[in-house]
Amino acid sequence: MSTPCRNVCKYDTTDTYCIGCYRTTNEIALWMIYSEEKRMEIMRLLPKRKKDLNSQ
């Protein structure tokens, strides 16, 4: 699975999520060593994170 990175690399006002890919700093740092299952789990979370951040 490829990365959801969009080369934006800026964080929300709480410094929790990247506003380009909606991953945490930890998720970004560990992405390449995560299992395929873990990456898929994170990918499933991204649409809700995007929606939540865009509604703030």
GROMACS .gro file of C-alpha atoms in nm:
model
   56
    1MET     CA    1   0.000   0.000   0.000
    2SER     CA    2   0.130   0.342  -0.085
    3THR     CA    3   0.134   0.634   0.153
    4PRO     CA    4  -0.160   0.877   0.174
    5CYS     CA    5   0.092   1.163   0.185
    6ARG     CA    6  -0.001   1.457  -0.037
    7ASN     CA    7   0.318   1.657   0.027
    8VAL     CA    8   0.134   1.923   0.228
    9CYS     CA    9   0.292   1.846   0.567
   10LYS     CA   10   0.119   2.108   0.780
   11TYR     CA   11  -0.059   2.037   1.105
   12ASP     CA   12  -0.398   2.133   1.240
   13THR     CA   13  -0.430   2.390   1.520
   14THR     CA   14  -0.383   2.121   1.786
   15ASP     CA   15  -0.074   1.976   1.614
   16THR     CA   16  -0.249   1.639   1.610
   17TYR     CA   17  -0.307   1.565   1.242
   18CYS     CA   18  -0.135   1.658   0.919
   19ILE     CA   19  -0.389   1.853   0.713
   20GLY     CA   20  -0.260   1.690   0.396
   21CYS     CA   21  -0.291   1.323   0.484
   22TYR     CA   22  -0.476   1.333   0.819
   23ARG     CA   23  -0.224   1.109   0.992
   24THR     CA   24  -0.056   1.175   1.326
   25THR     CA   25   0.315   1.247   1.348
   26ASN     CA   26   0.366   0.900   1.492
   27GLU     CA   27   0.169   0.734   1.212
   28ILE     CA   28   0.375   0.921   0.953
   29ALA     CA   29   0.704   0.828   1.119
   30LEU     CA   30   0.614   0.460   1.151
   31TRP     CA   31   0.423   0.417   0.824
   32MET     CA   32   0.694   0.221   0.643
   33ILE     CA   33   0.733  -0.032   0.925
   34TYR     CA   34   0.362  -0.082   0.992
   35SER     CA   35   0.207  -0.403   0.870
   36GLU     CA   36  -0.029  -0.390   0.575
   37GLU     CA   37  -0.318  -0.451   0.816
   38LYS     CA   38  -0.216  -0.157   1.037
   39ARG     CA   39  -0.187   0.072   0.734
   40MET     CA   40  -0.533  -0.034   0.617
   41GLU     CA   41  -0.672   0.033   0.965
   42ILE     CA   42  -0.528   0.386   0.957
   43MET     CA   43  -0.651   0.443   0.601
   44ARG     CA   44  -1.005   0.361   0.715
   45LEU     CA   45  -0.979   0.635   0.981
   46LEU     CA   46  -0.868   0.910   0.744
   47PRO     CA   47  -1.205   1.009   0.590
   48LYS     CA   48  -1.357   1.070   0.936
   49ARG     CA   49  -1.054   1.267   1.049
   50LYS     CA   50  -1.077   1.480   0.736
   51LYS     CA   51  -1.447   1.542   0.790
   52ASP     CA   52  -1.396   1.626   1.158
   53LEU     CA   53  -1.110   1.867   1.089
   54ASN     CA   54  -1.292   2.038   0.804
   55SER     CA   55  -1.598   2.095   1.023
   56GLN     CA   56  -1.400   2.288   1.287
   0.00000   0.00000   0.00000
